[in-house]
C-alpha cells in the first residue's frame, strides 16, 4: 500500500491536501522568515481558511520553509503546498482510508461484474435455494462490510507505509531465483494459513457470530465473494498482510498478487461445477468452493487442495453433485 500511497501523493493527493490544508492558512506562524522572505497570507475572509487555521499541523522550522521556497520558487508557489506534509500521520491515515475504500469498491464491482456477466451461469438463479433478490442482498452485505474491514486493516497498511514490512524495490535485491520463488511461497503460505482460519471459523463458537452470514448464500454469485461479516473478511485477509512482515517480497509483485487474490476470491464464487479437468485434484477452484457452500465442512482451502487433503476435509467435485441438476429436475417435473 505504500507504493499506492506514493503514486497517489505524486499525482493527486499533494494537490488535494494543498487545497484542503494549505500552508498559507498558517501564515501567522511563519510570516516573516527574514527580511526578504515572506509567506503570502491566505484570504482572511475565507470561512474555510478560518477553520483550517485551527487544525493541528506539524511544526515547520523556518529553515525548512526557506528550503521549500528556494526549491519550488521556479515551478511552484507556496499556495500549492500543504501544511500537512506526506509524512504527517493524520494525512497518511485519512489518505490510506480513502484509497483502501476506493480500491476495494473498484476491485469488487469490476471483477464481480465481469465474472457475473461472462462466467456465472444465470440458470443457477432459478435454484430453489437461491434467495429472492439475492444479488442485491450480497452487494448490500459487502458494502456494509467494507468500512469495518478497512478500519481493521488500516494499522497494517500504516505499518507498511512506515517501513516496517519486508517489501523491497530492486529486482535483484534478493536474487532472481528468490524473486520468482516468492510467488509460490506467498501462495502456499497464505493458502495454508487461510485453510486453518477458515476451518476455525466453522467452529460453533465462531461460526454463529462471524462466519454464518457468508453461508447465507448457498448458491453464491460472484457478488457473494465479499459478502460476509467484517471480522470474517479481515481474519481471512490477515495471511496476505502477515506474509510481507515475515518474508521479503518485491513491492510491485505484492501489489499484483494482492489484486489477483481478490480476483480469485470472486472467481471461485460463481457456483460453477465443471469437473474432470486435469488440475481438479490440485487447484481449489469454483467447483470445490461451491461444494463448500452447499455442505459447509469441506474444501476450506483458497487456491489448492493439499491442505484439505492433509486435514481430511477434502471432497472431490463430481458431476452428480452439480446443483444445476436440481434445476433441471424441477424443469422436468413441470413438463410431466
Coordinates of N, CA, C and O in Angstrom, one line a residue, residues 61-203:
X61 N 10.0 24.2 10.8 CA 11.0 25.1 11.1 C 11.2 26.1 9.9 O 11.0 25.8 8.8
X62 N 11.6 27.3 10.3 CA 11.8 28.4 9.3 C 12.8 28.0 8.3 O 12.6 28.3 7.1
X63 N 13.8 27.2 8.6 CA 14.8 26.8 7.6 C 14.1 25.9 6.6 O 14.5 26.0 5.4
X64 N 13.2 25.0 7.0 CA 12.5 24.2 6.1 C 11.6 25.0 5.1 O 11.5 24.7 3.9
X65 N 11.0 26.0 5.7 CA 10.1 26.8 4.9 C 11.0 27.5 3.8 O 10.6 27.6 2.6
X66 N 12.1 28.1 4.2 CA 13.0 28.7 3.3 C 13.5 27.7 2.2 O 13.6 28.1 1.0
X67 N 13.8 26.5 2.6 CA 14.2 25.5 1.7 C 13.1 25.2 0.7 O 13.3 25.0 -0.5
X68 N 11.8 25.1 1.2 CA 10.7 24.9 0.3 C 10.6 26.0 -0.7 O 10.4 25.7 -1.9
X69 N 10.8 27.2 -0.3 CA 10.7 28.4 -1.2 C 11.8 28.3 -2.3 O 11.5 28.4 -3.4
X70 N 13.0 28.0 -1.8 CA 14.1 28.0 -2.8 C 14.0 26.9 -3.8 O 14.4 27.0 -4.9
X71 N 13.4 25.7 -3.3 CA 13.4 24.6 -4.2 C 12.1 24.6 -5.1 O 12.1 23.9 -6.1
X72 N 11.1 25.4 -4.8 CA 9.9 25.3 -5.5 C 9.6 26.7 -6.2 O 8.6 26.7 -6.9
X73 N 10.4 27.7 -5.9 CA 10.1 29.0 -6.5 C 9.9 29.0 -8.0 O 9.1 29.8 -8.5
X74 N 10.7 28.2 -8.6 CA 10.7 28.2 -10.1 C 9.5 27.7 -10.7 O 9.0 28.1 -11.7
X75 N 8.9 26.7 -10.0 CA 7.7 26.0 -10.6 C 6.5 25.9 -9.7 O 5.4 25.6 -10.2
X76 N 6.6 26.2 -8.4 CA 5.5 26.0 -7.5 C 5.5 27.2 -6.5 O 6.5 27.5 -5.9
X77 N 4.3 27.7 -6.4 CA 4.1 28.8 -5.3 C 3.8 28.1 -4.0 O 3.4 27.0 -3.9
X78 N 4.0 28.9 -2.9 CA 3.7 28.3 -1.6 C 2.3 28.0 -1.4 O 1.9 27.1 -0.6
X79 N 1.4 28.6 -2.2 CA 0.0 28.3 -2.1 C -0.3 26.9 -2.6 O -1.4 26.4 -2.3
X80 N 0.6 26.2 -3.3 CA 0.4 24.9 -3.7 C 1.0 23.9 -2.8 O 1.1 22.7 -3.2
X81 N 1.4 24.3 -1.6 CA 2.0 23.4 -0.6 C 1.0 23.2 0.5 O 0.3 24.1 0.9
X82 N 1.0 22.0 1.1 CA 0.1 21.7 2.2 C 0.9 21.8 3.6 O 2.0 21.5 3.7
X83 N 0.1 22.3 4.6 CA 0.7 22.3 6.0 C 0.8 20.9 6.5 O 1.4 20.6 7.6
X84 N 0.1 19.9 5.8 CA 0.2 18.5 6.2 C 1.1 17.8 5.2 O 0.6 17.4 4.1
X85 N 2.4 17.7 5.5 CA 3.3 17.0 4.5 C 3.0 15.5 4.4 O 2.2 15.0 5.2
X86 N 3.6 14.9 3.5 CA 3.3 13.5 3.2 C 3.5 12.6 4.4 O 2.8 11.6 4.6
X87 N 4.5 12.9 5.2 CA 4.9 12.0 6.4 C 4.0 12.3 7.6 O 4.2 11.6 8.6
X88 N 3.1 13.3 7.5 CA 2.2 13.6 8.7 C 1.2 12.5 8.9 O 0.4 12.2 8.0
X89 N 1.2 11.9 10.1 CA 0.4 10.7 10.3 C -1.1 10.9 10.1 O -1.7 10.0 9.4
X90 N -1.8 12.0 10.5 CA -3.2 12.1 10.2 C -3.5 12.1 8.7 O -4.5 11.5 8.2
X91 N -2.6 12.8 7.9 CA -2.8 12.8 6.5 C -2.7 11.4 5.9 O -3.5 11.0 5.1
X92 N -1.7 10.7 6.4 CA -1.5 9.3 5.9 C -2.7 8.4 6.2 O -3.1 7.7 5.3
X93 N -3.2 8.5 7.4 CA -4.3 7.7 7.8 C -5.5 8.0 7.0 O -6.3 7.1 6.6
X94 N -5.8 9.3 6.8 CA -7.0 9.6 6.0 C -6.8 9.2 4.6 O -7.7 8.6 4.0
X95 N -5.6 9.5 4.0 CA -5.4 9.1 2.6 C -5.5 7.6 2.4 O -6.1 7.1 1.5
X96 N -4.9 6.8 3.4 CA -5.0 5.3 3.3 C -6.4 4.8 3.4 O -6.8 3.9 2.7
X97 N -7.2 5.5 4.3 CA -8.6 5.0 4.4 C -9.4 5.2 3.1 O -10.1 4.3 2.7
X98 N -9.2 6.4 2.5 CA -9.9 6.7 1.3 C -9.5 5.8 0.2 O -10.3 5.2 -0.6
X99 N -8.1 5.7 0.0 CA -7.6 4.8 -1.0 C -8.0 3.4 -0.9 O -8.4 2.7 -1.9
X100 N -8.1 2.9 0.3 CA -8.5 1.5 0.6 C -9.9 1.3 0.2 O -10.3 0.3 -0.4
X101 N -10.8 2.2 0.6 CA -12.2 2.1 0.3 C -12.5 2.2 -1.2 O -13.2 1.4 -1.8
X102 N -11.8 3.1 -1.8 CA -11.9 3.2 -3.3 C -11.4 2.0 -4.0 O -12.1 1.4 -4.9
X103 N -10.3 1.5 -3.5 CA -9.7 0.3 -4.1 C -10.6 -0.9 -4.0 O -10.8 -1.7 -5.0
X104 N -11.1 -1.2 -2.8 CA -11.9 -2.4 -2.6 C -13.2 -2.3 -3.4 O -13.7 -3.3 -3.9
X105 N -13.8 -1.1 -3.5 CA -15.0 -1.0 -4.2 C -14.8 -1.2 -5.7 O -15.6 -1.9 -6.4
X106 N -13.7 -0.6 -6.2 CA -13.4 -0.8 -7.7 C -13.1 -2.3 -8.0 O -13.6 -2.8 -8.9
X107 N -12.2 -2.9 -7.2 CA -11.9 -4.3 -7.4 C -13.2 -5.2 -7.3 O -13.4 -6.1 -8.2
X108 N -14.0 -5.0 -6.3 CA -15.2 -5.8 -6.1 C -16.2 -5.6 -7.2 O -16.6 -6.6 -7.8
X109 N -16.5 -4.4 -7.6 CA -17.5 -4.2 -8.6 C -17.0 -4.6 -10.0 O -17.8 -5.2 -10.8
X110 N -15.8 -4.3 -10.3 CA -15.2 -4.6 -11.6 C -15.1 -6.1 -11.8 O -15.7 -6.7 -12.8
X111 N -14.4 -6.8 -10.9 CA -14.2 -8.2 -11.1 C -15.5 -9.0 -10.9 O -15.8 -10.0 -11.6
X112 N -16.3 -8.6 -9.9 CA -17.6 -9.4 -9.7 C -18.5 -9.2 -10.9 O -19.2 -10.1 -11.3
X113 N -18.6 -8.0 -11.4 CA -19.4 -7.8 -12.6 C -18.9 -8.6 -13.8 O -19.7 -9.2 -14.5
X114 N -17.6 -8.6 -14.0 CA -17.1 -9.4 -15.1 C -17.4 -10.8 -15.0 O -17.8 -11.5 -15.9
X115 N -17.2 -11.4 -13.8 CA -17.4 -12.8 -13.5 C -18.9 -13.1 -13.6 O -19.3 -14.1 -14.2
X116 N -19.8 -12.2 -13.1 CA -21.2 -12.4 -13.1 C -21.7 -12.3 -14.5 O -22.6 -13.1 -14.9
X117 N -21.2 -11.4 -15.3 CA -21.7 -11.2 -16.7 C -21.2 -12.3 -17.7 O -22.0 -12.8 -18.5
X118 N -19.9 -12.7 -17.6 CA -19.3 -13.6 -18.6 C -19.1 -15.0 -18.1 O -18.8 -15.9 -19.0
X119 N -19.1 -15.3 -16.8 CA -18.7 -16.6 -16.4 C -19.9 -17.3 -15.6 O -20.2 -18.4 -15.9
X120 N -20.5 -16.6 -14.7 CA -21.6 -17.1 -13.9 C -22.7 -17.6 -14.8 O -23.2 -16.9 -15.7
X121 N -23.2 -18.8 -14.4 CA -24.4 -19.4 -15.1 C -25.6 -18.9 -14.5 O -26.0 -19.3 -13.4
X122 N -26.3 -18.0 -15.2 CA -27.5 -17.4 -14.7 C -28.7 -18.3 -14.4 O -29.7 -18.0 -13.8
X123 N -28.6 -19.5 -15.0 CA -29.6 -20.6 -14.7 C -29.6 -20.9 -13.2 O -30.6 -21.3 -12.7
X124 N -28.5 -20.7 -12.5 CA -28.4 -21.0 -11.1 C -29.3 -20.2 -10.3 O -29.6 -20.5 -9.2
X125 N -29.7 -19.0 -10.8 CA -30.6 -18.2 -10.1 C -32.0 -18.7 -10.0 O -32.9 -18.2 -9.2
X126 N -32.3 -19.8 -10.7 CA -33.6 -20.5 -10.6 C -33.6 -21.7 -9.6 O -34.6 -22.4 -9.4
X127 N -32.4 -21.8 -8.9 CA -32.3 -22.9 -7.9 C -33.2 -22.6 -6.7 O -33.4 -21.5 -6.3
X128 N -33.9 -23.6 -6.2 CA -34.8 -23.4 -5.1 C -34.2 -22.8 -3.8 O -34.9 -22.2 -3.0
X129 N -32.8 -22.9 -3.7 CA -32.2 -22.3 -2.5 C -31.5 -21.0 -2.9 O -30.8 -20.4 -2.0
X130 N -31.8 -20.5 -4.1 CA -31.3 -19.1 -4.4 C -32.3 -18.1 -3.8 O -33.5 -18.2 -4.2
X131 N -31.8 -17.2 -3.0 CA -32.7 -16.3 -2.3 C -33.3 -15.3 -3.2 O -32.8 -14.9 -4.2
X132 N -34.5 -14.8 -2.8 CA -35.1 -13.7 -3.5 C -34.3 -12.4 -3.4 O -33.8 -12.1 -2.3
X133 N -34.0 -11.7 -4.5 CA -33.2 -10.5 -4.5 C -31.8 -10.8 -4.0 O -31.2 -9.9 -3.4
X134 N -31.3 -12.0 -4.2 CA -30.0 -12.4 -3.6 C -28.8 -11.5 -4.0 O -28.0 -11.1 -3.2
X135 N -28.7 -11.2 -5.3 CA -27.6 -10.4 -5.8 C -27.6 -9.0 -5.1 O -26.6 -8.6 -4.6
X136 N -28.8 -8.4 -4.9 CA -28.9 -7.2 -4.2 C -28.5 -7.3 -2.8 O -27.7 -6.5 -2.2
X137 N -28.9 -8.4 -2.1 CA -28.5 -8.7 -0.7 C -27.0 -8.9 -0.6 O -26.4 -8.5 0.4
X138 N -26.4 -9.6 -1.5 CA -25.0 -9.9 -1.5 C -24.2 -8.5 -1.6 O -23.2 -8.3 -0.8
X139 N -24.6 -7.7 -2.5 CA -24.0 -6.4 -2.7 C -24.1 -5.5 -1.4 O -23.2 -4.9 -0.9
X140 N -25.3 -5.5 -0.8 CA -25.6 -4.7 0.4 C -24.7 -5.2 1.5 O -24.1 -4.4 2.3
X141 N -24.6 -6.5 1.7 CA -23.8 -7.1 2.7 C -22.3 -6.7 2.6 O -21.6 -6.4 3.5
X142 N -21.8 -6.8 1.3 CA -20.5 -6.4 1.0 C -20.2 -5.0 1.4 O -19.2 -4.7 2.0
X143 N -21.1 -4.1 1.0 CA -20.9 -2.7 1.2 C -20.9 -2.3 2.7 O -20.2 -1.4 3.1
X144 N -21.7 -3.1 3.4 CA -21.7 -2.9 4.9 C -20.4 -3.4 5.5 O -19.9 -2.8 6.5
X145 N -19.8 -4.4 4.9 CA -18.5 -5.0 5.5 C -17.3 -4.1 5.2 O -16.4 -4.1 6.0
X146 N -17.3 -3.4 4.1 CA -16.1 -2.8 3.6 C -15.5 -1.8 4.7 O -14.3 -1.8 4.9
X147 N -16.3 -0.9 5.2 CA -15.8 0.1 6.2 C -15.1 -0.5 7.4 O -14.0 -0.1 7.8
X148 N -15.8 -1.6 8.0 CA -15.2 -2.2 9.1 C -13.9 -2.9 8.8 O -12.9 -2.9 9.5
X149 N -13.8 -3.6 7.6 CA -12.6 -4.3 7.2 C -11.5 -3.3 7.0 O -10.3 -3.5 7.3
X150 N -11.9 -2.1 6.4 CA -10.8 -1.1 6.2 C -10.2 -0.6 7.5 O -9.0 -0.5 7.6
X151 N -11.1 -0.4 8.5 CA -10.6 0.1 9.8 C -9.7 -0.9 10.5 O -8.7 -0.5 11.1
X152 N -10.0 -2.1 10.4 CA -9.2 -3.2 11.0 C -7.9 -3.4 10.2 O -6.8 -3.7 10.8
X153 N -7.9 -3.1 8.9 CA -6.7 -3.3 8.1 C -5.8 -2.1 8.1 O -4.6 -2.2 7.9
X154 N -6.3 -0.9 8.5 CA -5.6 0.3 8.4 C -4.3 0.3 9.2 O -3.2 0.8 8.7
X155 N -4.2 -0.2 10.4 CA -2.9 -0.3 11.1 C -1.8 -1.1 10.4 O -0.7 -0.7 10.4
X156 N -2.3 -2.1 9.6 CA -1.3 -2.9 8.9 C -0.7 -2.1 7.7 O 0.5 -2.0 7.5
X157 N -1.6 -1.4 7.0 CA -1.2 -0.5 5.9 C -0.3 0.6 6.4 O 0.7 1.0 5.8
X158 N -0.6 1.2 7.6 CA 0.2 2.2 8.1 C 1.6 1.7 8.5 O 2.6 2.4 8.2
X159 N 1.6 0.5 9.1 CA 2.9 -0.1 9.4 C 3.8 -0.3 8.1 O 5.0 -0.1 8.1
X160 N 3.1 -0.7 7.0 CA 3.7 -0.8 5.8 C 4.3 0.5 5.2 O 5.4 0.5 4.8
X161 N 3.5 1.5 5.3 CA 4.0 2.9 4.9 C 5.1 3.4 5.7 O 6.0 4.0 5.2
X162 N 5.1 3.0 7.0 CA 6.2 3.5 7.9 C 7.5 2.6 7.7 O 8.5 2.9 8.4
X163 N 7.4 1.6 6.9 CA 8.6 0.9 6.5 C 8.9 -0.3 7.4 O 10.1 -0.8 7.4
X164 N 7.9 -0.8 8.1 CA 8.1 -2.0 9.0 C 8.0 -3.3 8.2 O 8.4 -4.4 8.8
X165 N 7.5 -3.3 7.0 CA 7.4 -4.6 6.2 C 8.7 -4.9 5.6 O 9.7 -4.2 5.6
X166 N 8.8 -6.1 4.9 CA 10.0 -6.5 4.2 C 9.8 -6.4 2.7 O 10.5 -7.0 2.0
X167 N 9.0 -5.4 2.3 CA 8.8 -5.1 0.9 C 10.1 -4.5 0.4 O 10.7 -3.7 1.1
X168 N 10.5 -4.8 -0.8 CA 11.7 -4.2 -1.4 C 11.5 -3.8 -2.8 O 10.5 -4.2 -3.5
X169 N 12.4 -3.0 -3.4 CA 12.2 -2.4 -4.7 C 13.1 -3.1 -5.8 O 12.6 -3.4 -6.9
X170 N 14.3 -3.3 -5.6 CA 15.2 -3.8 -6.6 C 14.9 -5.2 -7.0 O 14.7 -6.1 -6.2
X171 N 14.9 -5.5 -8.3 CA 14.5 -6.9 -8.8 C 15.6 -7.9 -8.4 O 15.2 -9.0 -8.1
X172 N 16.8 -7.5 -8.2 CA 17.9 -8.4 -7.9 C 18.3 -8.2 -6.4 O 19.4 -8.7 -6.0
X173 N 17.5 -7.6 -5.6 CA 17.9 -7.4 -4.2 C 18.2 -8.7 -3.5 O 19.1 -8.8 -2.7
X174 N 17.3 -9.7 -3.7 CA 17.5 -11.0 -3.1 C 17.8 -12.0 -4.2 O 17.7 -13.2 -3.9
X175 N 18.1 -11.6 -5.4 CA 18.4 -12.5 -6.4 C 17.1 -12.9 -7.2 O 16.0 -12.9 -6.7
X176 N 17.3 -13.2 -8.5 CA 16.2 -13.5 -9.3 C 15.5 -14.8 -9.0 O 14.3 -15.0 -9.2
X177 N 16.3 -15.8 -8.4 CA 15.7 -17.0 -8.0 C 14.6 -16.8 -6.9 O 13.5 -17.3 -7.0
X178 N 15.0 -16.0 -5.9 CA 14.0 -15.7 -4.9 C 12.9 -14.9 -5.4 O 11.7 -15.1 -4.9
X179 N 13.1 -14.0 -6.3 CA 12.1 -13.2 -6.9 C 10.9 -14.1 -7.4 O 9.8 -13.8 -7.2
X180 N 11.3 -15.1 -8.2 CA 10.3 -16.0 -8.8 C 9.8 -17.0 -7.7 O 8.6 -17.3 -7.7
X181 N 10.7 -17.4 -6.8 CA 10.3 -18.4 -5.8 C 9.3 -17.8 -4.8 O 8.5 -18.5 -4.1
X182 N 9.4 -16.5 -4.6 CA 8.5 -15.8 -3.6 C 7.0 -15.9 -4.0 O 6.2 -15.8 -3.2
X183 N 6.7 -16.1 -5.3 CA 5.3 -16.3 -5.7 C 4.7 -17.5 -5.2 O 3.7 -17.5 -4.5
X184 N 5.3 -18.7 -5.4 CA 4.7 -19.9 -4.8 C 4.8 -19.9 -3.3 O 3.9 -20.5 -2.6
X185 N 5.9 -19.3 -2.8 CA 6.0 -19.2 -1.3 C 4.8 -18.4 -0.7 O 4.2 -18.8 0.3
X186 N 4.5 -17.3 -1.4 CA 3.3 -16.5 -1.0 C 2.0 -17.3 -1.0 O 1.2 -17.3 -0.1
X187 N 1.8 -18.0 -2.2 CA 0.6 -18.7 -2.4 C 0.4 -19.9 -1.4 O -0.6 -20.1 -0.8
X188 N 1.5 -20.6 -1.1 CA 1.5 -21.7 -0.2 C 1.3 -21.3 1.2 O 0.5 -21.9 2.0
X189 N 2.0 -20.2 1.6 CA 1.9 -19.7 3.0 C 0.4 -19.2 3.2 O -0.2 -19.5 4.2
X190 N -0.1 -18.3 2.3 CA -1.4 -17.8 2.6 C -2.5 -18.8 2.5 O -3.5 -18.8 3.2
X191 N -2.3 -19.8 1.6 CA -3.3 -20.8 1.4 C -3.4 -21.7 2.7 O -4.5 -22.0 3.1
X192 N -2.3 -22.0 3.2 CA -2.3 -22.9 4.4 C -2.9 -22.1 5.6 O -3.6 -22.7 6.4
X193 N -2.5 -20.8 5.8 CA -3.0 -20.0 6.9 C -4.5 -19.8 6.7 O -5.3 -20.0 7.7
X194 N -5.0 -19.5 5.5 CA -6.4 -19.3 5.3 C -7.2 -20.6 5.6 O -8.3 -20.6 6.1
X195 N -6.6 -21.7 5.2 CA -7.2 -23.0 5.5 C -7.6 -23.1 6.9 O -8.7 -23.5 7.3
X196 N -6.6 -22.9 7.8 CA -6.9 -23.0 9.3 C -7.8 -21.9 9.8 O -8.7 -22.2 10.7
X197 N -7.6 -20.7 9.3 CA -8.5 -19.6 9.8 C -9.9 -20.0 9.4 O -10.9 -19.8 10.2
X198 N -10.1 -20.4 8.1 CA -11.4 -20.7 7.6 C -12.0 -21.9 8.4 O -13.2 -21.9 8.7
X199 N -11.2 -22.9 8.7 CA -11.7 -24.1 9.4 C -12.1 -23.7 10.8 O -13.1 -24.2 11.3
X200 N -11.3 -22.8 11.5 CA -11.6 -22.4 12.8 C -12.9 -21.6 12.8 O -13.6 -21.6 13.8
X201 N -13.1 -20.8 11.8 CA -14.3 -20.0 11.7 C -15.6 -20.9 11.6 O -16.7 -20.4 11.8
X202 N -15.4 -22.2 11.3 CA -16.5 -23.1 11.3 C -16.8 -23.8 12.6 O -17.7 -24.6 12.8
X203 N -15.9 -23.5 13.6 CA -16.2 -24.0 15.0 C -17.5 -23.3 15.5 O -17.6 -22.0 15.2

